[in-house]
Amino acid sequence: MLDRTYGEARSTMYASSNKEKFHRSGPPRSKQRIRRYNGLCGKLREAPDGRLISSKDVAPTMPRGSRDLYDEVEAYYRHNSAAARQILSTIARLSDEVRKGNAGRPVRIMNFCGTHEWTTTHYGIRSLIPKGVELISGPGCPVCVTPASYVDLCIKLSLEGVRVYTYGDAFKLPTTRRVKGARSLEEAKSLGGDVAVVYSFLDAMKDAKSSSKKGVFLGIGFETTMPSYSEPIDRKVVPKNLFLLSALRLTPPAATFALEKVGKVDGVIAPGHVSVITGASAWAAIADELHIPTVISGFEPIDVLISIAGLLRQMANGEHKVEIEYKRAVSWKGNERAMSTMHRVFETVDSAWRGIGIIPRSGLELREEHSAQDAKKEFGLAEEEADSWRDDLPKRCRCGEVTLGLIKPTECSLFLRACNPERPYGPCMVSSEGTCAVWARYGGGGLADRVAAEVGVNL
């Protein structure tokens, strides 16, 4: 159960936000709005020290279809500076306690979600927390780890008249060599290839139903997107001329692999949207077997700060368990129906992660009873041997090391030189969730240091 660290932060968060709301427009007047307001925030009362505090110390639940309450929830987690200041004060205090107990060694916290890295970098969270707390990005970008051979096949098929459906994030994903003159699906389309950028698998299904052409969907994603594939395949409503090229990957096995590769990591911020599907239980092995404190976090800046404070509290108390900060969406068991359907449709296999290699039981392939929808069997994509994945990145690209948290993007000589968001050279610069792309757009923790070193200034 989350203790006072979370309760104090949330009480301050709701109270200060509502106090500002009172000053701005007064308390809600209608009985209906009062009930909705109190249901969301908890009834306010004045503490002995004069602070307004809320009777609720858990995350509010947003009633379905209520846009104004959605805006209020967003305000609590994104714009509440009073709460942020208190949480940062707690982080500073707890980090001092933790570092005193480990001889001053920096505290290293790894996230496993590109959206968490986006939040951390976009809102400058690294600049707000003590320098003794290091935030490391992990393998949280599904586009970044999609093997080059999958892109090769899609380029080839698109130029041979097969319609290739892809997410926008993967449209510019570069391969390691030119296939019929193209290094990406974007280039293939410019050469006359049949490439369609879609928002979802369902969009591809609608298009395929109206066409007689064979189509391939480049199925990239983690657990969050898997139900969008497994549900229609399980219900047998996918058009017979549409095939799935499964590049689906499982996050917990990769997280364990990365933690073992990186070495000393003191805490883990686990992805909230993945955990909505898998449940918090999927991360128990990290806490129970690796003895690393883990907090499942939401994606707003206040969420991330609360999660950092919760990890530091566990470290200070000598604990290692899984806690849920993102209670407004995540449960311990997750979406059991979605997981059951996923297991009926897919089987777990050893899979390649681009720039990293083969990670045991980290991917999903269609089961034999659904092989009629399998693009690998329809078009003959053979899985390569483990040794061949060593050359899965362009020359001098260090995306594999960035993905595992072994280096920062600024330690790659190509970063913002030969490789940038407009002309991505490596896969980590393509997706909005790629660490290199995030750092290039918003500036990461090492960008200022590199510039300072180049001009001879000590920060």
Coordinates of C-alpha atoms in Angstrom, one line a residue:
M1 CA 0.0 0.0 0.0
L2 CA 1.3 3.4 -0.9
D3 CA 2.3 5.3 2.2
R4 CA 2.5 8.9 3.3
T5 CA 4.8 10.0 0.5
Y6 CA 2.0 9.4 -2.0
G7 CA -0.8 10.6 0.3
E8 CA 0.9 13.9 1.2
A9 CA 1.6 14.6 -2.5
R10 CA -1.9 13.9 -3.6
S11 CA -3.5 15.8 -0.8
T12 CA -1.4 18.8 -1.6
M13 CA -2.1 18.3 -5.3
Y14 CA -5.9 18.3 -5.0
A15 CA -6.1 20.9 -2.2
S16 CA -3.9 23.5 -3.9
S17 CA -5.6 23.0 -7.3
N18 CA -9.0 23.3 -5.8
K19 CA -8.0 26.3 -3.7
E20 CA -6.9 28.0 -6.9
K21 CA -10.3 27.1 -8.4
F22 CA -12.1 28.6 -5.5
H23 CA -10.2 31.9 -5.9
R24 CA -10.9 31.9 -9.6
S25 CA -14.5 31.1 -9.8
G26 CA -15.8 30.2 -6.3
P27 CA -17.0 26.8 -5.2
P28 CA -19.3 24.9 -7.5
R29 CA -22.9 26.1 -7.1
S30 CA -25.2 23.4 -8.3
K31 CA -25.8 20.2 -6.3
Q32 CA -24.9 18.1 -9.3
R33 CA -21.5 19.9 -9.7
I34 CA -20.8 19.7 -6.0
R35 CA -21.4 15.9 -6.1
R36 CA -19.1 15.6 -9.1
Y37 CA -16.5 17.9 -7.7
N38 CA -16.4 16.1 -4.3
G39 CA -16.4 12.7 -6.0
L40 CA -13.3 13.7 -8.0
C41 CA -11.3 15.6 -5.4
G42 CA -12.7 14.6 -2.1
K43 CA -14.3 17.0 0.3
L44 CA -12.0 19.8 1.4
R45 CA -11.3 20.7 5.0
E46 CA -8.9 23.1 6.7
A47 CA -6.0 21.5 8.6
P48 CA -4.7 23.1 11.9
D49 CA -1.9 24.7 10.0
G50 CA -4.3 26.4 7.6
R51 CA -3.8 24.2 4.6
L52 CA -6.8 23.0 2.6
I53 CA -6.5 19.2 2.5
S54 CA -8.6 16.6 0.7
S55 CA -10.4 13.7 2.2
K56 CA -9.1 11.6 -0.7
D57 CA -5.5 10.4 -0.9
V58 CA -5.9 8.2 -3.9
A59 CA -6.0 9.0 -7.6
P60 CA -9.4 10.3 -8.8
T61 CA -11.4 8.2 -11.2
M62 CA -12.8 10.1 -14.2
P63 CA -16.5 9.5 -15.0
R64 CA -16.9 8.2 -18.5
G65 CA -17.6 10.9 -21.1
S66 CA -16.9 13.9 -18.9
R67 CA -14.6 16.2 -20.7
D68 CA -14.5 19.0 -18.1
L69 CA -13.5 16.5 -15.4
Y70 CA -10.8 15.1 -17.8
D71 CA -9.4 18.6 -18.0
E72 CA -9.4 18.8 -14.2
V73 CA -7.6 15.5 -13.8
E74 CA -5.0 16.7 -16.4
A75 CA -4.6 19.9 -14.4
Y76 CA -3.7 18.0 -11.2
Y77 CA -1.1 15.9 -12.9
R78 CA 0.4 18.4 -15.3
H79 CA 0.0 22.0 -14.1
N80 CA 0.0 21.8 -10.3
S81 CA 3.2 23.6 -9.4
A82 CA 2.4 23.5 -5.6
A83 CA 2.3 19.7 -5.6
A84 CA 5.4 19.5 -7.8
R85 CA 7.4 21.7 -5.3
Q86 CA 6.4 19.5 -2.4
I87 CA 7.2 16.2 -4.2
L88 CA 10.6 17.6 -5.3
S89 CA 11.3 18.5 -1.7
T90 CA 10.5 14.9 -0.7
I91 CA 12.7 13.6 -3.5
A92 CA 15.6 15.8 -2.3
R93 CA 15.2 14.6 1.3
L94 CA 14.9 10.9 0.4
S95 CA 17.8 11.0 -2.1
D96 CA 20.0 12.3 0.7
E97 CA 19.0 9.5 2.9
V98 CA 19.6 6.9 0.2
R99 CA 23.0 8.2 -0.8
K100 CA 24.2 8.4 2.8
G101 CA 23.5 4.7 3.0
N102 CA 25.4 3.8 -0.2
A103 CA 28.6 5.9 0.3
G104 CA 27.4 8.7 -2.0
R105 CA 27.0 6.6 -5.1
P106 CA 24.5 8.0 -7.6
V107 CA 21.0 6.5 -7.5
R108 CA 20.1 5.1 -10.9
I109 CA 16.5 4.7 -12.0
M110 CA 15.5 3.2 -15.3
N111 CA 12.3 3.6 -17.2
F112 CA 11.0 1.2 -19.8
C113 CA 8.7 3.4 -21.8
G114 CA 9.4 5.9 -24.5
T115 CA 6.5 8.0 -23.3
H116 CA 8.1 8.3 -19.8
E117 CA 11.3 9.3 -21.5
W118 CA 9.3 11.9 -23.4
T119 CA 7.7 13.3 -20.2
T120 CA 11.1 13.3 -18.4
T121 CA 12.8 15.2 -21.2
H122 CA 10.0 17.4 -22.4
Y123 CA 9.3 18.7 -18.9
G124 CA 13.0 19.0 -17.9
I125 CA 12.6 16.6 -14.9
R126 CA 16.3 15.7 -14.9
S127 CA 17.1 19.3 -14.3
L128 CA 14.6 19.5 -11.3
I129 CA 15.8 16.5 -9.3
P130 CA 19.1 16.2 -7.4
K131 CA 22.2 15.5 -9.5
G132 CA 22.7 12.4 -7.5
V133 CA 19.6 10.8 -9.0
E134 CA 20.2 9.5 -12.6
L135 CA 17.3 8.7 -14.8
I136 CA 18.2 6.1 -17.5
S137 CA 16.1 5.2 -20.5
G138 CA 15.5 1.5 -21.3
P139 CA 14.1 -0.5 -24.3
G140 CA 10.7 1.2 -24.4
C141 CA 10.3 2.0 -28.1
P142 CA 8.8 -0.8 -30.2
V143 CA 9.7 0.9 -33.5
C144 CA 13.3 1.2 -32.5
V145 CA 13.7 -2.5 -31.8
T146 CA 11.9 -3.8 -35.0
P147 CA 14.5 -5.9 -36.9
A148 CA 15.8 -4.5 -40.2
S149 CA 14.9 -7.7 -42.1
Y150 CA 11.2 -7.0 -41.4
V151 CA 11.6 -3.6 -43.1
D152 CA 13.5 -5.2 -45.9
L153 CA 10.7 -7.6 -46.6
C154 CA 8.1 -4.8 -46.5
I155 CA 10.0 -2.6 -48.9
K156 CA 10.4 -5.6 -51.3
L157 CA 6.7 -6.5 -51.2
S158 CA 5.5 -2.9 -51.6
L159 CA 7.6 -2.6 -54.8
E160 CA 6.2 -5.9 -56.1
G161 CA 2.6 -4.7 -55.8
V162 CA 1.7 -6.0 -52.4
R163 CA 0.1 -3.2 -50.3
V164 CA 2.0 -2.6 -47.0
Y165 CA 0.2 -1.1 -44.1
T166 CA 2.3 0.7 -41.5
Y167 CA 2.0 3.1 -38.6
G168 CA 3.3 6.6 -39.2
D169 CA 6.2 6.0 -36.7
A170 CA 7.6 3.2 -38.8
F171 CA 7.2 5.0 -42.2
K172 CA 10.8 6.4 -42.0
L173 CA 12.3 3.5 -40.2
P174 CA 15.7 2.9 -42.0
T175 CA 17.1 -0.5 -42.9
T176 CA 20.8 -1.3 -43.1
R177 CA 21.0 -1.6 -46.9
R178 CA 19.1 -0.5 -50.0
V179 CA 16.3 -2.9 -51.2
K180 CA 15.5 -2.1 -54.8
G181 CA 16.8 1.4 -54.3
A182 CA 15.0 2.1 -51.0
R183 CA 16.2 2.3 -47.4
S184 CA 12.8 2.9 -45.9
L185 CA 9.1 2.5 -46.6
E186 CA 9.0 6.3 -47.2
E187 CA 11.6 5.9 -50.0
A188 CA 9.8 2.8 -51.3
K189 CA 6.6 4.8 -51.7
S190 CA 8.4 7.6 -53.5
L191 CA 9.7 4.9 -55.9
G192 CA 6.2 3.7 -56.6
G193 CA 5.8 1.2 -53.8
D194 CA 2.3 0.5 -52.5
V195 CA 2.6 1.8 -48.9
A196 CA -0.4 2.9 -46.8
V197 CA 0.1 4.7 -43.5
V198 CA -2.8 3.8 -41.2
Y199 CA -3.7 4.5 -37.6
S200 CA -4.7 0.9 -36.6
F201 CA -5.0 -2.7 -37.7
L202 CA -8.8 -2.1 -38.0
D203 CA -8.1 0.6 -40.6
A204 CA -6.1 -1.9 -42.6
M205 CA -8.9 -4.4 -42.4
K206 CA -11.4 -1.9 -43.7
D207 CA -9.2 -1.0 -46.7
A208 CA -8.3 -4.7 -47.4
K209 CA -12.0 -5.6 -47.5
S210 CA -12.5 -3.1 -50.4
S211 CA -9.5 -4.4 -52.3
S212 CA -8.6 -7.6 -54.1
K213 CA -4.9 -7.0 -53.5
K214 CA -2.8 -8.9 -51.0
G215 CA -1.9 -6.7 -48.0
V216 CA 0.7 -7.0 -45.2
F217 CA 0.4 -5.2 -41.9
L218 CA 3.7 -4.4 -40.2
G219 CA 2.6 -5.3 -36.7
I220 CA 4.8 -3.3 -34.4
G221 CA 4.0 -2.9 -30.7
F222 CA 4.2 -4.0 -27.1
E223 CA 1.4 -5.4 -25.0
T224 CA -0.6 -2.2 -25.3
T225 CA -1.5 -2.7 -29.0
M226 CA -1.7 -6.5 -29.0
P227 CA -5.5 -6.7 -28.3
S228 CA -6.1 -4.7 -31.5
Y229 CA -4.6 -7.7 -33.4
S230 CA -5.7 -10.7 -31.3
E231 CA -9.3 -9.8 -31.0
P232 CA -10.2 -9.6 -34.7
I233 CA -8.0 -12.6 -35.5
D234 CA -9.7 -14.6 -32.7
R235 CA -13.1 -13.7 -34.0
K236 CA -12.0 -14.6 -37.6
V237 CA -13.1 -11.3 -39.1
V238 CA -9.8 -10.4 -40.8
P239 CA -10.0 -10.4 -44.6
K240 CA -8.3 -13.4 -46.2
N241 CA -6.1 -11.1 -48.3
L242 CA -4.6 -9.3 -45.3
F243 CA -1.6 -10.9 -43.5
L244 CA 0.1 -9.9 -40.2
L245 CA 3.8 -9.5 -40.1
S246 CA 4.2 -9.9 -36.3
A247 CA 7.0 -7.7 -34.8
L248 CA 5.2 -7.8 -31.5
R249 CA 7.4 -7.7 -28.4
L250 CA 6.9 -8.3 -24.7
T251 CA 8.2 -5.7 -22.3
P252 CA 8.9 -7.6 -19.0
P253 CA 11.4 -10.0 -20.5
A254 CA 13.3 -7.1 -22.2
A255 CA 13.3 -5.2 -19.0
T256 CA 14.9 -8.1 -17.1
F257 CA 17.4 -8.5 -19.9
A258 CA 18.3 -4.8 -19.9
L259 CA 18.7 -4.7 -16.1
E260 CA 21.1 -7.6 -16.2
K261 CA 23.1 -6.0 -19.0
V262 CA 23.3 -2.5 -17.5
G263 CA 24.4 -3.6 -14.1
K264 CA 23.6 -1.6 -11.1
V265 CA 20.1 -0.1 -11.3
D266 CA 18.4 0.9 -8.1
G267 CA 14.8 1.4 -9.2
V268 CA 12.5 0.9 -12.1
I269 CA 9.7 3.0 -13.5
A270 CA 7.4 0.6 -15.2
P271 CA 5.1 1.6 -18.1
G272 CA 1.5 2.3 -17.2
H273 CA -0.2 1.6 -20.5
V274 CA 1.5 -1.8 -20.8
S275 CA 0.4 -2.6 -17.3
V276 CA -3.2 -1.7 -18.0
I277 CA -3.2 -4.9 -20.2
T278 CA -0.7 -7.2 -18.3
G279 CA -1.5 -6.0 -14.8
A280 CA 1.1 -5.0 -12.2
S281 CA 1.8 -8.6 -11.5
A282 CA 3.9 -8.8 -14.7
W283 CA 6.6 -6.8 -13.0
A284 CA 6.8 -8.9 -9.9
A285 CA 9.9 -10.8 -11.0
I286 CA 12.0 -7.6 -11.1
A287 CA 11.1 -6.9 -7.5
D288 CA 11.1 -10.4 -6.2
E289 CA 14.0 -12.0 -8.1
L290 CA 16.3 -9.0 -8.9
H291 CA 15.3 -7.2 -5.7
I292 CA 14.8 -3.9 -7.5
P293 CA 12.0 -1.5 -6.3
T294 CA 9.4 -1.0 -9.0
V295 CA 6.7 1.6 -9.4
I296 CA 4.1 1.5 -12.3
S297 CA 3.7 5.1 -13.3
G298 CA 1.3 7.3 -15.3
F299 CA 2.7 9.7 -17.9
E300 CA 2.1 13.2 -16.6
P301 CA 5.1 15.0 -15.0
I302 CA 3.5 14.8 -11.5
D303 CA 3.0 11.0 -12.1
V304 CA 6.7 10.6 -12.8
L305 CA 7.8 12.8 -9.8
I306 CA 5.6 10.8 -7.4
S307 CA 7.0 7.5 -8.8
I308 CA 10.6 8.7 -8.3
A309 CA 9.7 9.7 -4.7
G310 CA 8.1 6.3 -4.2
L311 CA 11.2 4.4 -5.5
L312 CA 13.5 6.5 -3.2
R313 CA 11.2 5.7 -0.2
Q314 CA 11.5 2.0 -0.9
M315 CA 15.3 2.3 -1.2
A316 CA 15.4 4.3 2.1
N317 CA 13.3 1.6 3.8
G318 CA 15.2 -1.3 2.3
E319 CA 12.2 -2.5 0.4
H320 CA 11.8 -4.0 -3.1
K321 CA 8.3 -4.5 -4.2
V322 CA 5.9 -3.5 -7.0
E323 CA 3.7 -0.4 -6.3
I324 CA 1.1 1.2 -8.5
E325 CA 1.2 5.0 -8.8
Y326 CA -1.1 4.9 -11.9
K327 CA -4.0 3.6 -9.9
R328 CA -6.5 5.5 -12.1
A329 CA -5.9 2.9 -14.8
V330 CA -3.8 -0.1 -13.6
S331 CA -4.8 -3.0 -11.4
W332 CA -2.8 -6.0 -10.2
K333 CA -4.3 -8.5 -12.6
G334 CA -4.8 -6.2 -15.6
N335 CA -7.2 -6.9 -18.5
E336 CA -7.7 -10.6 -18.1
R337 CA -10.0 -11.0 -21.1
A338 CA -7.5 -9.3 -23.4
M339 CA -4.6 -11.4 -22.1
S340 CA -6.7 -14.6 -22.5
T341 CA -7.5 -13.7 -26.1
M342 CA -3.9 -12.8 -26.8
H343 CA -2.7 -16.2 -25.6
R344 CA -5.3 -18.0 -27.8
V345 CA -4.0 -16.2 -30.9
F346 CA -0.3 -15.9 -30.2
E347 CA 2.5 -18.1 -28.8
T348 CA 5.6 -16.8 -27.0
V349 CA 8.9 -17.2 -28.9
D350 CA 12.5 -16.1 -28.7
S351 CA 12.7 -12.9 -30.7
A352 CA 15.3 -10.5 -32.1
W353 CA 15.4 -6.9 -30.8
R354 CA 17.2 -4.6 -33.2
G355 CA 20.7 -3.7 -32.1
I356 CA 20.4 -6.0 -29.1
G357 CA 20.0 -9.5 -30.3
I358 CA 17.8 -12.5 -29.3
I359 CA 15.9 -12.1 -26.0
P360 CA 14.4 -15.4 -24.8
R361 CA 10.5 -15.6 -24.8
S362 CA 10.2 -11.9 -25.7
G363 CA 8.1 -12.0 -28.9
L364 CA 4.8 -13.3 -30.2
E365 CA 4.0 -15.3 -33.3
L366 CA 0.7 -16.5 -34.6
R367 CA -0.3 -20.0 -33.5
E368 CA -0.6 -22.7 -36.1
E369 CA -4.4 -22.5 -36.2
H370 CA -4.1 -18.9 -37.3
S371 CA -1.2 -19.4 -39.8
A372 CA -3.4 -18.5 -42.7
Q373 CA -3.0 -14.9 -41.6
D374 CA 0.8 -15.2 -41.0
A375 CA 2.8 -13.0 -43.4
K376 CA 6.1 -14.8 -42.6
K377 CA 4.6 -18.0 -44.0
E378 CA 2.8 -16.4 -46.9
F379 CA 5.8 -14.5 -48.1
G380 CA 8.7 -16.6 -46.8
L381 CA 10.4 -14.5 -44.2
A382 CA 12.9 -16.8 -42.4
E383 CA 14.1 -15.9 -38.9
E384 CA 17.9 -15.3 -38.9
E385 CA 20.4 -16.9 -36.7
A386 CA 21.5 -15.1 -33.5
D387 CA 24.9 -14.1 -34.9
S388 CA 23.4 -12.2 -37.8
W389 CA 21.7 -9.7 -35.6
R390 CA 25.1 -8.1 -34.8
D391 CA 24.9 -6.2 -38.1
D392 CA 21.3 -5.1 -37.7
L393 CA 22.2 -1.4 -37.4
P394 CA 23.8 1.1 -39.8
K395 CA 27.5 1.6 -39.5
R396 CA 28.6 3.6 -36.4
C397 CA 25.0 3.7 -35.1
R398 CA 24.8 3.0 -31.4
C399 CA 21.1 2.6 -31.0
G400 CA 21.5 -0.8 -29.3
E401 CA 23.5 0.8 -26.5
V402 CA 21.1 3.7 -26.2
T403 CA 18.1 1.3 -26.1
L404 CA 19.7 -0.7 -23.2
G405 CA 20.6 2.5 -21.3
L406 CA 24.3 1.8 -21.6
I407 CA 25.0 5.2 -23.1
K408 CA 23.3 8.5 -23.6
P409 CA 22.3 9.7 -27.1
T410 CA 24.9 12.5 -26.9
E411 CA 27.6 9.8 -26.6
C412 CA 26.9 8.7 -30.2
S413 CA 29.1 10.6 -32.7
L414 CA 26.2 10.7 -35.2
F415 CA 23.7 12.4 -32.9
L416 CA 22.4 15.6 -34.4
R417 CA 25.1 15.4 -37.0
A418 CA 24.6 12.7 -39.6
C419 CA 21.4 11.6 -37.7
N420 CA 18.5 13.9 -36.9
P421 CA 14.7 13.8 -36.8
E422 CA 14.4 15.1 -40.3
R423 CA 16.9 12.6 -41.8
P424 CA 17.1 9.7 -39.3
Y425 CA 20.1 7.4 -39.8
G426 CA 19.4 5.0 -36.9
P427 CA 16.1 3.6 -35.6
C428 CA 16.2 5.5 -32.3
M429 CA 15.8 8.8 -34.2
V430 CA 12.6 7.8 -36.0
S431 CA 9.8 7.3 -33.5
S432 CA 8.4 9.9 -31.2
E433 CA 9.2 7.4 -28.4
G434 CA 12.8 6.9 -29.5
T435 CA 15.3 8.2 -27.0
C436 CA 17.5 9.9 -29.6
A437 CA 14.4 11.6 -31.2
V438 CA 13.2 12.8 -27.8
W439 CA 16.6 14.2 -26.9
A440 CA 17.0 15.8 -30.3
R441 CA 13.7 17.6 -30.0
Y442 CA 13.7 18.6 -26.4
G443 CA 17.3 18.4 -25.2
G444 CA 18.4 15.6 -22.9
G445 CA 20.4 15.4 -19.7
G446 CA 23.7 15.3 -21.6
L447 CA 23.1 17.8 -24.4
A448 CA 24.0 20.8 -22.4
D449 CA 27.1 19.1 -21.1
R450 CA 28.3 18.3 -24.6
V451 CA 27.8 21.8 -25.8
A452 CA 29.6 23.2 -22.7
A453 CA 32.5 20.9 -23.3
E454 CA 32.8 22.0 -26.9
V455 CA 33.0 25.6 -26.0
G456 CA 35.2 25.0 -22.9
V457 CA 32.7 25.9 -20.2
N458 CA 32.3 23.9 -16.9
L459 CA 28.7 23.4 -15.8

